[in-house]
Structure formats: C-alpha cells, structure tokens
mmCIF file of C-alpha atoms in Angstrom:
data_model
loop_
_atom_site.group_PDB
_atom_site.id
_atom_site.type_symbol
_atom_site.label_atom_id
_atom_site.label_comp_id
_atom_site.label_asym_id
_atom_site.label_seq_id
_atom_site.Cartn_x
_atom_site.Cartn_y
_atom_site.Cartn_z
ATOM 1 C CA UNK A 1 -37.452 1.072 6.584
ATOM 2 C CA UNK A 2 -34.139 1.602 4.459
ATOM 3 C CA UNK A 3 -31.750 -0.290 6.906
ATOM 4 C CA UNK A 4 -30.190 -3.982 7.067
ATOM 5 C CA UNK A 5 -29.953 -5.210 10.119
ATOM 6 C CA UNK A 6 -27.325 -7.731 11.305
ATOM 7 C CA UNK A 7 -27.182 -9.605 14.636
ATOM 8 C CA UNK A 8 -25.222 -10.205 16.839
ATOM 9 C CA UNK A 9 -23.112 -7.537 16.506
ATOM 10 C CA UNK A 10 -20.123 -9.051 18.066
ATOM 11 C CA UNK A 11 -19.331 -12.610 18.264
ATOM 12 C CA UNK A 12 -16.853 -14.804 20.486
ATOM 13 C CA UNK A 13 -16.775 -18.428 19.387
ATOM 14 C CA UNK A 14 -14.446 -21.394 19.938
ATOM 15 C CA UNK A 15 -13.077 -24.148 16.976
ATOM 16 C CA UNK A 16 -15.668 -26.417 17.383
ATOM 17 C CA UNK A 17 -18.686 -24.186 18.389
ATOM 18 C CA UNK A 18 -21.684 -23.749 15.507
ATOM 19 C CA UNK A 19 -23.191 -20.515 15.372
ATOM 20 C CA UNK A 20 -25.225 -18.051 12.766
ATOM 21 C CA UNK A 21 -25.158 -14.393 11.877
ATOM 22 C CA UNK A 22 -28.590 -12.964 10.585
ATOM 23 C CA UNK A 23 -29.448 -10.374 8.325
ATOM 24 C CA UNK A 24 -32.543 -8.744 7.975
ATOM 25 C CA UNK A 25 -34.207 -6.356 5.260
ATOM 26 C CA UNK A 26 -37.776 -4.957 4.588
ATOM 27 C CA UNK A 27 -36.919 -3.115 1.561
ATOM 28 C CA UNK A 28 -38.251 -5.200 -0.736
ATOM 29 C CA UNK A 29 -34.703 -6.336 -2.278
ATOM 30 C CA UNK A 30 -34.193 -9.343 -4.228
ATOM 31 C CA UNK A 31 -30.355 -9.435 -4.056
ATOM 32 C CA UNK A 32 -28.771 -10.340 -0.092
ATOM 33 C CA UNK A 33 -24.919 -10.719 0.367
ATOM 34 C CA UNK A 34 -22.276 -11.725 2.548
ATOM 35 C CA UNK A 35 -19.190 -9.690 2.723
ATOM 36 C CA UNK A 36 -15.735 -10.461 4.949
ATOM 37 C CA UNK A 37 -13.790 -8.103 6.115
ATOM 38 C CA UNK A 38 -10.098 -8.301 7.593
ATOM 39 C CA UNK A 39 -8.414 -5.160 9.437
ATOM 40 C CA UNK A 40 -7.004 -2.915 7.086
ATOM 41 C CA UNK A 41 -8.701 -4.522 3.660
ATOM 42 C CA UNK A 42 -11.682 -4.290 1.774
ATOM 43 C CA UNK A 43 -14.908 -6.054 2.016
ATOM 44 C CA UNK A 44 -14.455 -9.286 0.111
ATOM 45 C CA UNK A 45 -17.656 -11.009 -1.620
ATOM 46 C CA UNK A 46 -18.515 -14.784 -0.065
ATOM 47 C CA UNK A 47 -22.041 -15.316 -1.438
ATOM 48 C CA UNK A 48 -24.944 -13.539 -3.608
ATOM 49 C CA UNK A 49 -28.437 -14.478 -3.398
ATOM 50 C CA UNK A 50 -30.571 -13.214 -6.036
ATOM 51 C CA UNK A 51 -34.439 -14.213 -5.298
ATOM 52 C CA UNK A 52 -33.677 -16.376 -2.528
ATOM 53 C CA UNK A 53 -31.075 -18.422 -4.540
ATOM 54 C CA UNK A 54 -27.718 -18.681 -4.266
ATOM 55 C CA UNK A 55 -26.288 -17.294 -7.453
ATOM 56 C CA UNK A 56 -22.855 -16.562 -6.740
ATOM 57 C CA UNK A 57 -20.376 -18.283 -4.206
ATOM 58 C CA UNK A 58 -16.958 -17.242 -4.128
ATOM 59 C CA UNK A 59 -15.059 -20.314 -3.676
ATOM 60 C CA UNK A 60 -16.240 -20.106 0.429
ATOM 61 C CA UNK A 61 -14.776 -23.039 2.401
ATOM 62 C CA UNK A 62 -17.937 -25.371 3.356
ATOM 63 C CA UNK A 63 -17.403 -23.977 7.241
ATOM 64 C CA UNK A 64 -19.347 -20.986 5.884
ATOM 65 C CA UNK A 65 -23.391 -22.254 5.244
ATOM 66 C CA UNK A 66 -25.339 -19.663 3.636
ATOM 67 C CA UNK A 67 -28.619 -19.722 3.808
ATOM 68 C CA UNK A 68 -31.506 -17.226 2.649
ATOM 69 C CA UNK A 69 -35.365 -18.651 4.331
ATOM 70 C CA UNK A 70 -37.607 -15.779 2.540
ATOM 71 C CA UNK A 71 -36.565 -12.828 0.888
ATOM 72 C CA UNK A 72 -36.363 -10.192 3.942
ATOM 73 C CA UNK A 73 -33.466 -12.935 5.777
ATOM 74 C CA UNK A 74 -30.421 -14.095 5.473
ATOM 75 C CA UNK A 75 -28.270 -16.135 7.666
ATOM 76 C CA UNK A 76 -24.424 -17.689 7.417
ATOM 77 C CA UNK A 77 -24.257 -20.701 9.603
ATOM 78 C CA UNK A 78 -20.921 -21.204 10.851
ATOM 79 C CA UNK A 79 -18.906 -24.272 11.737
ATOM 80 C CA UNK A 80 -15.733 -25.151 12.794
ATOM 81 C CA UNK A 81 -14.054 -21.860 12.257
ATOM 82 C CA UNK A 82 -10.692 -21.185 12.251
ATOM 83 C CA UNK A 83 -8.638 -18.173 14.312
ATOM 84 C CA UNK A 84 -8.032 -16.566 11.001
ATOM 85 C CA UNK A 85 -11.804 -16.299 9.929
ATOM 86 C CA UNK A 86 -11.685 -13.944 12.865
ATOM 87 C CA UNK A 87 -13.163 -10.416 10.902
ATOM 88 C CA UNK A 88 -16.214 -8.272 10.468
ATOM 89 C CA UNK A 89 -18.895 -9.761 8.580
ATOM 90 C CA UNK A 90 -21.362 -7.523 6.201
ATOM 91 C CA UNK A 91 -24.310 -7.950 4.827
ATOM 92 C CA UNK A 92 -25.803 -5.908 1.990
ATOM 93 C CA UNK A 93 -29.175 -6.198 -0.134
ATOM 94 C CA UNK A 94 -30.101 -4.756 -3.282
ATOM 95 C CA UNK A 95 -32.720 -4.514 -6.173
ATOM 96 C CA UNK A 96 -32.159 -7.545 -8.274
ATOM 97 C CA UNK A 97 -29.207 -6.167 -10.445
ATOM 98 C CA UNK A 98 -27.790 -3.577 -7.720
ATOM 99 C CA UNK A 99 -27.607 -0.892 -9.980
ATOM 100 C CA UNK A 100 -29.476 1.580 -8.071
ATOM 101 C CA UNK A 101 -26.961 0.778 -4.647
ATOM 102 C CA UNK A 102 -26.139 -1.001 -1.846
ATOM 103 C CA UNK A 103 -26.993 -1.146 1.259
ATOM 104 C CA UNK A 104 -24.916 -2.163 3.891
ATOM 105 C CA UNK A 105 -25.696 -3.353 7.591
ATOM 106 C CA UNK A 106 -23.485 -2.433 10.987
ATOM 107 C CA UNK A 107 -21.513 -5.764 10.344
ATOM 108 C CA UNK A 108 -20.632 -8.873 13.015
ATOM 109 C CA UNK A 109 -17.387 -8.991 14.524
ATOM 110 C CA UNK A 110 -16.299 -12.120 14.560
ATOM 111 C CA UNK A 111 -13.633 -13.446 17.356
ATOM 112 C CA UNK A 112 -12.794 -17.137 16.866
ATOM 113 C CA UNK A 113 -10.708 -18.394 19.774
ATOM 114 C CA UNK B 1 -12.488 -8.909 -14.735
ATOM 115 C CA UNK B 2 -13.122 -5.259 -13.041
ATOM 116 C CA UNK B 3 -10.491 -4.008 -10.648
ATOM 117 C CA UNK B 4 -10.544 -0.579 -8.818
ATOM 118 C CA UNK B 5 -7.503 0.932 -7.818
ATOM 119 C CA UNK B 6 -7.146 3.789 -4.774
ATOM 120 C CA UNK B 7 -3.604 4.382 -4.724
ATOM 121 C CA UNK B 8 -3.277 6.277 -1.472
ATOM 122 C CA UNK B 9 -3.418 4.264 1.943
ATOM 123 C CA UNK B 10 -4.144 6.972 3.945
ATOM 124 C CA UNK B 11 -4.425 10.808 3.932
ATOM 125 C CA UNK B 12 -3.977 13.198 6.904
ATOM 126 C CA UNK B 13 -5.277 16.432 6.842
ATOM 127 C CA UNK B 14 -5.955 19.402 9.329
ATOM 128 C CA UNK B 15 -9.399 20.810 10.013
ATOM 129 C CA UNK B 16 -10.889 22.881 6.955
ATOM 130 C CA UNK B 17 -8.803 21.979 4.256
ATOM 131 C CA UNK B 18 -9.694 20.098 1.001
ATOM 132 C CA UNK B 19 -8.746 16.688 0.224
ATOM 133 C CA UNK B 20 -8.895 14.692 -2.777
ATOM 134 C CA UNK B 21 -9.060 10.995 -3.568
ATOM 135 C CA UNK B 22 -8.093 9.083 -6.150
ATOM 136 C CA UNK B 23 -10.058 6.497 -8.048
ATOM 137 C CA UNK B 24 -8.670 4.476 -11.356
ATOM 138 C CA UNK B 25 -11.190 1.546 -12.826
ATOM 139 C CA UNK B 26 -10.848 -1.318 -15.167
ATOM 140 C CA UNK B 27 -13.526 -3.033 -16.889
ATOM 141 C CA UNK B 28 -14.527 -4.066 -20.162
ATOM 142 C CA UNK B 29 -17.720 -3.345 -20.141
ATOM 143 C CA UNK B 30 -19.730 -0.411 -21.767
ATOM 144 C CA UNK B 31 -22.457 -0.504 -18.881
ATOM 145 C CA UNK B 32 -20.761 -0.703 -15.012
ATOM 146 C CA UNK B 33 -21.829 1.736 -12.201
ATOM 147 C CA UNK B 34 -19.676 3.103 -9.571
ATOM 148 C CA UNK B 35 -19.560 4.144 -6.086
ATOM 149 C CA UNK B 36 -17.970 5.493 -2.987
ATOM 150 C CA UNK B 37 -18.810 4.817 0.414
ATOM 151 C CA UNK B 38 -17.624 5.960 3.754
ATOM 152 C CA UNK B 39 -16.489 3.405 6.624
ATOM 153 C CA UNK B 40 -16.425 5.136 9.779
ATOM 154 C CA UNK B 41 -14.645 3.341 12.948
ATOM 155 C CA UNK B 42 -18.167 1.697 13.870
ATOM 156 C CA UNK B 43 -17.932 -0.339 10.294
ATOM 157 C CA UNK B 44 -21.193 0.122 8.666
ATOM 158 C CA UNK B 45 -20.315 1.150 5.439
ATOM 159 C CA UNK B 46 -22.111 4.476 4.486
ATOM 160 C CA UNK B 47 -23.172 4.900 0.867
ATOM 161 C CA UNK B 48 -22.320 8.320 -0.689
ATOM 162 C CA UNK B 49 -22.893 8.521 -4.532
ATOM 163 C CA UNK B 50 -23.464 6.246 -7.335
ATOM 164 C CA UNK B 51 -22.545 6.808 -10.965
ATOM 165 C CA UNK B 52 -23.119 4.857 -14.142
ATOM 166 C CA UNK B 53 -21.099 4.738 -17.238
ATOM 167 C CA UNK B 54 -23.698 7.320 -19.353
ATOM 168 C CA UNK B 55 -23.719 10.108 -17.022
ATOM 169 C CA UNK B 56 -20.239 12.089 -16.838
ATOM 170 C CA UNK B 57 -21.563 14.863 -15.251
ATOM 171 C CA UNK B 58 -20.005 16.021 -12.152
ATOM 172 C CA UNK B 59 -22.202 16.149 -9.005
ATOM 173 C CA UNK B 60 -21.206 18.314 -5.835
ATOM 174 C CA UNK B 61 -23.817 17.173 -2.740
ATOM 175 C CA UNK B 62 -22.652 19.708 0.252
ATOM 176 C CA UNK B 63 -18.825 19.888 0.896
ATOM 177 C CA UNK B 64 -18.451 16.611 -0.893
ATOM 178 C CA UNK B 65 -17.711 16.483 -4.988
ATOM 179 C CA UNK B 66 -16.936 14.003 -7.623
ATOM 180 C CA UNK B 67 -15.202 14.212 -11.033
ATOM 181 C CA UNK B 68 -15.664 11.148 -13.327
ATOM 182 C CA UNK B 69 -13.606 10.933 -16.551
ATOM 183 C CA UNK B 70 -14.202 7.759 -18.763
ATOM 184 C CA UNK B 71 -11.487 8.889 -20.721
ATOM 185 C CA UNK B 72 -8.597 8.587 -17.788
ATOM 186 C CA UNK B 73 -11.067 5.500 -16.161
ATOM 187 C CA UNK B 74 -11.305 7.775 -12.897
ATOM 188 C CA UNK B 75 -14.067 8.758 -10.111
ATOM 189 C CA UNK B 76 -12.284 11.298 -7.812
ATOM 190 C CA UNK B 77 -13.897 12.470 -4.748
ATOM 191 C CA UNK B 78 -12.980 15.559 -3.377
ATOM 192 C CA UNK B 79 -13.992 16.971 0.105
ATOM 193 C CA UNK B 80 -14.084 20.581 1.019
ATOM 194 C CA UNK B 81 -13.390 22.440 4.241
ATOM 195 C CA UNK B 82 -12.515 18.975 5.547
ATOM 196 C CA UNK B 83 -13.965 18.510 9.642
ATOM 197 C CA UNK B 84 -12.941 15.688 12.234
ATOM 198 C CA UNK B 85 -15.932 13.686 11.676
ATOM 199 C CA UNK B 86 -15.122 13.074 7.642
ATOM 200 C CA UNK B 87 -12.383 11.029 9.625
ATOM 201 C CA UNK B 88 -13.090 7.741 7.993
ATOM 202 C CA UNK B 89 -11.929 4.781 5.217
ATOM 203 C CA UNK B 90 -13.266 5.789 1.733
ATOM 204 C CA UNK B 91 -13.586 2.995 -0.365
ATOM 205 C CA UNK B 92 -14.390 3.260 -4.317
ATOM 206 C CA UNK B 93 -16.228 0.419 -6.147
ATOM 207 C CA UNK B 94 -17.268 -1.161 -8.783
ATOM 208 C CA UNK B 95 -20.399 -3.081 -10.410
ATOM 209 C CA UNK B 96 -22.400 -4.017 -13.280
ATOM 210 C CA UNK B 97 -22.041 -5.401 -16.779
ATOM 211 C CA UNK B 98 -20.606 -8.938 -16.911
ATOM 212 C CA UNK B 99 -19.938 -9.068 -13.354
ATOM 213 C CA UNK B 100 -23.689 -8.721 -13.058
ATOM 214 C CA UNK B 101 -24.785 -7.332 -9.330
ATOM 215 C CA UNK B 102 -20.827 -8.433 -7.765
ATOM 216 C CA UNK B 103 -19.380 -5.492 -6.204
ATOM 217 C CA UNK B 104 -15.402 -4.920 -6.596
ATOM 218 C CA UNK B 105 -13.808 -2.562 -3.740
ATOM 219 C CA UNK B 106 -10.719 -0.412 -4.140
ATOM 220 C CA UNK B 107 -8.295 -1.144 -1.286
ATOM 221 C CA UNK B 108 -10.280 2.317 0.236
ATOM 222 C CA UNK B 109 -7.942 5.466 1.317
ATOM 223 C CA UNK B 110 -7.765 6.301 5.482
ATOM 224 C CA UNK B 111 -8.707 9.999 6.214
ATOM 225 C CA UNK B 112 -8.002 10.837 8.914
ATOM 226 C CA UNK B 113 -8.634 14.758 9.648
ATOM 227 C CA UNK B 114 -6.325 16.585 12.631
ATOM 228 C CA UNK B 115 -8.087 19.628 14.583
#
C-alpha cells in the first residue's frame, strides 16, 4: 500500500459545527502532516508529527486540534471555523526525516459557511 | 530559513512542444533535498523526482528532465513533446538540513497545454 488516504473528501460545515478530517497510512512512516491550501497558493505547513508526537506546529490557531492515535492515523479536529479557513486540506507522511519523499493524499475540501 | 522561488505563474503551451520551468533555492545548509510535484485539477499532489544536495547529475525519466546547478541554486524541469494531460500546477520544494523534515513550496507554475 503506497497511498494516504484522507476522508471526507469534501466538507460543508457551519461556524459553530465540530468536525474531523482523517488521514490514514500503512506505509510504515513515522512522520504525518497537515498541509492548507488556498486557491491559487501553495500548500502551507500547520503541524508535523514525528513518532506520534507533535514536533512542529506552525503557529495554528487553537480551532485546528491535531491529533495522531497510532502511527498509521491522523486526524485535525476542527472547531469553530471561520469562512476564510475555507481550503483544501493535505495530508502527507514520510520516513522519519522525509528525505526519501513525500507522500501526499487526495486532500479535503473544506467549505465553512 | 529556505525559500524556493518559481518565477512564472503560469505557462501556456500548444500540444507537442517543450516547456521549461524555473526553480531558484535558498538555504544555508550543505545537506537539503529537493523536489517537484505535479497538482492536477483533482488536488492530490503527485510526486515526480527528488534530488539531494550531493548528486548534480541530471536525470531524464520519459519526456520529463531536470537540470540542477548548485552553483546558480536552480532545479529546472523541462518537459518534452508537451500533451493535454501534463496540464497541471508544478510546484518545486524544498527540505532537509536545519529545517529538519519541513517542506518549503515554491509558489508552483500553471501549465496549462492547448491542443
């Protein structure tokens, strides 16, 4: 299996809903991320877990809740979003120091309303 | 810090020709790896080649090449006998030494290829 997978893979949610976007990996990679993407612009970095701790947060506003259970999943609980954290959401995993590449899921598109 | 730079937006080409895009890096480190994926309208972002800092030589995998220079800081990618489906954002990136297993993206170039 050489694939992340991400569900859902759209998402419609209002203000003051909570929801969560899950990743999923069975490559045996010790590095999950978050990426968000706006229209037009490149992936930007929210979080890095490196063996199932959080190693790197990117100044994320506490409506984004990261969380990695095991080392084959990793969810982002969200909470009172805002219209403009409307974007597509990637996940990626690696080996522990990414060297070797990155591998990227389908993404969540995100609507908040 | 690292920082990756792909000057052009977008690109439009007709069927079969070549096209070539441009990738400038900044980093201070001696050890940093780079890479270009391929973001087709879907989104997933499609990995195509990764390079570290020790190996300059060029690689050509089908109608797809890439020249990297440590001397100008650049990892061009050129395709060949361009075709509809290369339609697509590249984006060139950027990883390693102190910025450990963080991945900086260019601002990625549109191609968008014309039948």
């Amino acid at each position: 299996d050489t694939e992340v997978t991400q569900t859902p893979k759209h998402l419609v949610m209002g203000m003051t809903n909570k929801k969560s976007l899950k990743c999923e990996q069975h490559m045996g990679h010790r590095a999950m991320y978050w990426y968000k993407q706006k229209a037009k612009k490149p992936p930007e970095l929210m979080f890095v877990y490196s063996y199932e701790k959080l190693s790197i947060n990117e100044s994320v506003p506490s409506r984004f809740s990261p969380e990695c259970p095991n080392s084959s999943l990793l969810n982002l609980h969200l909470h009172a979003l805002q219209p403009e954290d409307s974007a597509l959401y990637l996940c990626a995993s690696s080996r522990s120091q990414g060297a070797d590449g990155y591998t990227f899921g389908s993404g969540t598109r995100l609507t908040v309303v | 810090a690292q920082k990756v730079t792909q000057a052009q937006t977008e690109i439009s080409v007709v069927e079969k020709e070549d096209v070539t895009l441009d990738c400038v890096y900044e980093t201070r480190d001696t050890t940093y790896y780079l890479f270009w994926y391929k973001q087709p309208p879907s989104g997933e972002l499609v990995f195509l080649i990764r390079r570290n800092s020790f190996d300059e030589q060029n690689e050509i995998s089908g109608r797809y090449s890439w020249n990297f220079q440590k001397s100008t800081s650049s990892f061009n990618f050129t395709i060949t006998a361009s075709q509809v489906v290369d339609s697509a954002v590249y984006f060139c990136a950027l990883s390693g030494g102190a910025a450990g297993n963080k991945l900086t993206f260019g601002g990625g170039t549109r191609v968008l290829v014309k039948p």
